[in-house]
Structures are given as structure tokens and as C-alpha cells.
Amino acid sequence: MTMNFFEHQERARRSTGRLVIMFSLAVVGIIAVLYFFFALLLAGDSHPRGSLWQPMTLLWVMGGTLLTSGLACLIKISSLSAGGSAVAEMVGGVKVAGGTGDLAEQKYVNVVEEMAIASGVPVPDIYILQDERSINAFAAGYSIDDAAVAVSRGCIERLDRDELQGVVAHEFSHILNGDMRLNIRLIGVLAGILFIASAGEFILRYSGNSSSSRRRSSSSKDDGGGGGIILVGLALLLIGYVGYLFGSLIKAAVSRQREFLADASAVQFTRLPDGIGGALRKIGGYADGKLDSPKASEVSHMCFTSVSRSLFSFKTHPPLPERISRIENLPIEGLGPAAAATAAAAPLAAGVAGLAGTAGEGKIEARPEDVVASTGTVSSDGIRKAAKIVARLPSQLLEAAQHPYSATLLACLLLLPDEKRERRKMVRKGLSGILEKNDLAEMLRIEKFMGDLDPHARLPLLEMAAPALRMLTKSQEKDFLKRIDEIIKLDTRIDLREFCYATIIDFCLHGGGKLRGRNRKRYRKIKELAPDFSRVLSVLSDAGQDDSRNRQRAFTAARKKLDGKVKLKYEAGGVEMAELRR
């Protein structure tokens, strides 16, 4: 039974429920240990000596633990609300883009862009852990909308291109399988569990700083109280490390099988077992995947390999020899569900991302089931085609896609007609009232290189501009979207191509959350969706046929697929973009 991208995402959402259960068990364990400590401490004071049943103590411990752990968890998750970029920067990541001048960095950027184009998702934010000389990497974010890929400096310097591609493919598997959302929430869960240990460490530090002043005091009456504070701090620290053990167990439970799946997916994507296998061998040879960042332990479960060795933790990753052995024994064909999805996607070859072939190969034919199967999947053929597309892009357009200002102008240009003469006419005349003089001059400069652009590279180029567009300020973003709307309305009509480009631009800026958020109404019966189905099928029928008769026939053929389920009506007058996006 095969599983497509959407099923992977739904399974990942269900995994969050299991994480909540594991978190709850960990908190119950911590409460139990804390309760017995305070019950023993208070026995013989206000309670009969030896009495361990103290309801009020239990209530105080339970309330305090739930409150502090819950707040610590929420505060940490809130601090990472920006998604993958927040996680990468937390561990010292530096954002990079194409045209850096550093050959190793450029190799890495190219590999990430090729993988994103091949999988049909916007290019994630690209980070390098510049101070880390070991070999490691991770992908982070809540979804593909705010994803970031980060690798260590040692990763790009010690690995060759095939090995680096294997590591990046491994991380893209986590992105496409929906692992990132669970991983980033796990950071918050661990912050809640480890809060007790942090509190104990703080108390010990505070007691140590004040002990000298107590020793200088002429009276020793407070010594017992000071000793009690130190005892409480030490106990909280030790009990907190019970939480650390729980956290490590949760990490191991979440990560180990996902790492095997990501390794297998990397081989499936690249068809190069020696790529990811070679990277794992080099990690074993250098005996070094350790990250020096003080925040490394917080992201250890999402890294390519173990980041540290600790006596108090379970291993979050399978042993390197076992991973390498599994990779070497994997057949290149038939790697399970991912292989089946990729095979089903082969006829389409990621046409949406411009990978169906080169210009002039004819009309792209694809079945709906192929489109669904291809979403979020990667094939080795797709990666090769993506590499060719990136290699053939004019360097000036690549540079324009890397910087926020020029990326906005490039996005505007991609909205304009493909035909060179018509496009230049619109740039020179139609845009004079929309753009400032300097902006228009810069757009004309960029437009000179559009003539060499393969038509199949237009959408990939727009997706490559996504990281730069996400760097716009709120006011810049507002002005940019206003320009987009005005450009679309220049010819007094909005065609399906313009609508798709505008939607992708919106997705690059805001991700799927805002698009989905436009209408959160839930429907109980499919017939309630009849107006929406009618609009969408009417637009598709108009876009695919030249005359009204053929449009009506196309709509009728589509309607038969829903025959008996919902009554559809062809909207011959066209559909407003605002209605279609609603």
C-alpha cells in the first residue's frame, strides 16, 4: 500500500498526539519523584514521622510542576514561532544565499535549490553553522512553508558533492514526511521536562554566591536554613535529571526509526547509496558529529547524526555501522512506499516545477492521480533535470533571485507574458504608472536576461526567490503585493496563469497557513461545496479550451466524475480572482 505526501503529513500530525502522551508520562514521573522527596522532607514536621501520604503536599507539587513545566514549554515553542529559521539561528546558524563567492557554500546552495525544485516545494531558508567543524546537519520548521536546512561548516568542507547531496536528501525526507513539526514541538516539550533541573541549578548557583556572606556573619543561626536551600537545589537538580532521562527516551523513541526511513529516502531520491553512505563513513572516520553550540542538545533529535555522547541519555540515532549496513543492502529499485509514489510520478516528472522536459517537447499530459502522487516526492531523474535547470539559468537572474529588492522585481517580471516583445512593451509602457523610476530602470536591466530563460524554468526561478521574498518587511511586503495586483489587472482580465503565479507568490511570502486560513469553515456534506466546485471546474474548463462549446463539454465531462454527489453549474461569465482564492 503506497502512501502519498498528504498521507505522510497527516500521519505526522497524529504523531504529535503520541508526543503529548509521552510528555504526560514524563511529567507524571517527575511529579511522583518530587512528591516523595518533599513528603520525606516534611515528615516529622507538620506530619507524623514516616507518613508518606500528604494530600496537600501532592497538590502543591502537582500544581507547581504542571504550571512551571507548562509555562516553560509554551515559552520555548513561542520563541520558535518563526519556524526553521528560529531554530537554525538558536544554534548559531548563519543564513547564506547564492553568489556568496565561497565555492563550498555555493555547492551547498546549489544542492538545496536542486532538491527543492525536484520535489516541487519552495526553496527553504539555507543556513550554515559556521563555527562547527564536525559533520552534521538538520532540517527544522513547522511545515514546508517555513522550513530551513542547516549544515555544519565541516559538512560542506569535508564532503564531496555526492555525499553532500545524500545528506541534504536525508534532510529533505524529514521535510516531505512531516517530521519537522514533531521535532520542533519536541524542543518545547523537552524545555518543560528539563525546567526542574534548570531550577535546581539556579538555586545551587544562588546558594553558592551567598554562602560566603553567610560565613562572614557573626551568627550561625541561619546556617541550617542555608543548608536546607542547598539540599533542595541539589534534589531538584537530581530530580530534573530524571526528566532528562525521560527526555532522552522520548528523543530516541521519536528519532531512531525516522532516521532509517530518511536514509532509505535519500538513496531513493539520489540513486547514490555511496553518497549518504560515504558521509556516514566520514563521520565514523573522524569520530565526530559533535556540535559545540550550548544549544546543541535541544536539537540533537533532529540532526543527521548524534551531536554528543552523554552517560545520562539514550542514543537518539541508530549506530553508524547499522545505518551504513542497511544502506548498502538497500536495492536501488523497490524501496517501499516512497519508490511506488516516485514511480507513479514518473509520467508527470514534476511538471508544475518545470521538470517535464525542455522547451518544445510538446504538451504535458498528466492524470490527476499522477499529480497527487508526485506532490512532495523526489526522483533521481527529477534531481538531474533540476540540476540542468539551475545550471542553465542566467547568472544575472540567479543573482536577482537572492536579494529581496531584486527578487520582487523578478517576481513582477515573471507575471508578464512569455513573449519577449509583448513583455517589453508592458514593461516600458504599462508599468510606468506602477513602479518608481529607479525600480523601472532596474526591472529593465533584469528583463534583458529574460530572453535566455527556458519557459520551464519560470516557476523554479520563482520558488528560488522564496527565501529572499520572506526577508521583506511588513511595509515592503504590502507594497510588493499591491504591485502584483496592479500588474495582473493591467490587461483588465485575470487569466489562470496569472492567478497561479499570484498564488505561488503569496505562498512564498506567507506559506500555506495564510492561504488555508482564508476560509476555515467546516462542511458536513459534500453538496455544500457545490459553488466552490463549480467555480474551480469552470475556470479549468475555460483555461483548457479555446471556444465556448468545447469549454461546456469539458465542464460536463468533469461534472460526471461527481455525478450523483453534487450538482454543479458552469459559470460562463468567468470567476473573479478574489472568489477563486476564497
XYZ file of N, CA, C and O in Angstrom, residues 135-137 259 280 283 288-290 300 303-307 316-318 320 323:
80
model
N 30.814 17.070 11.122
C 29.883 16.815 10.012
C 28.510 16.551 10.602
O 28.291 15.528 11.260
N 27.586 17.477 10.386
C 26.224 17.301 10.873
C 25.294 18.241 10.125
O 25.751 19.175 9.443
N 24.001 18.005 10.258
C 23.007 18.804 9.548
C 21.647 18.565 10.182
O 21.444 17.595 10.924
N 15.064 8.023 11.279
C 16.385 8.140 10.651
C 16.589 7.043 9.610
O 17.140 7.291 8.538
N 28.293 9.056 6.072
C 28.279 8.365 7.364
C 29.646 7.766 7.677
O 30.086 7.767 8.838
N 31.906 10.480 8.934
C 31.591 10.826 10.326
C 32.225 9.811 11.260
O 32.817 10.153 12.289
N 33.367 12.127 14.770
C 32.977 13.469 15.182
C 31.701 13.909 14.476
O 31.704 14.200 13.279
N 30.607 13.931 15.240
C 29.404 14.589 14.764
C 28.982 15.628 15.786
O 27.914 16.223 15.684
N 29.847 15.822 16.780
C 29.523 16.682 17.911
C 29.414 18.143 17.499
O 30.202 18.647 16.708
N 19.308 17.851 19.173
C 20.006 16.599 18.889
C 19.123 15.588 18.181
O 19.594 14.812 17.340
N 19.031 16.141 14.245
C 20.287 16.217 13.497
C 20.533 14.951 12.673
O 19.933 13.898 12.904
N 21.458 15.059 11.722
C 21.801 13.954 10.830
C 22.427 12.803 11.596
O 22.206 11.633 11.292
N 23.219 13.125 12.607
C 23.833 12.102 13.453
C 23.935 12.643 14.866
O 23.642 13.817 15.125
N 24.348 11.812 15.805
C 24.402 12.212 17.208
C 25.320 13.423 17.391
O 26.402 13.482 16.802
N 24.881 14.347 18.246
C 25.653 15.577 18.439
C 26.536 15.512 19.670
O 27.428 16.328 19.853
N 19.987 8.940 20.435
C 18.861 9.392 19.614
C 18.936 8.861 18.197
O 17.958 8.917 17.467
N 20.111 8.363 17.781
C 20.296 7.864 16.422
C 20.777 6.415 16.459
O 21.479 6.013 17.400
N 20.432 5.651 15.441
C 20.960 4.287 15.366
C 22.480 4.322 15.207
O 23.041 5.320 14.717
N 26.145 4.049 13.688
C 26.589 4.274 12.309
C 26.765 2.978 11.521
O 26.330 2.899 10.369
N 23.392 1.799 10.298
C 22.852 2.643 9.228
C 23.563 2.368 7.909
O 22.919 2.245 6.862
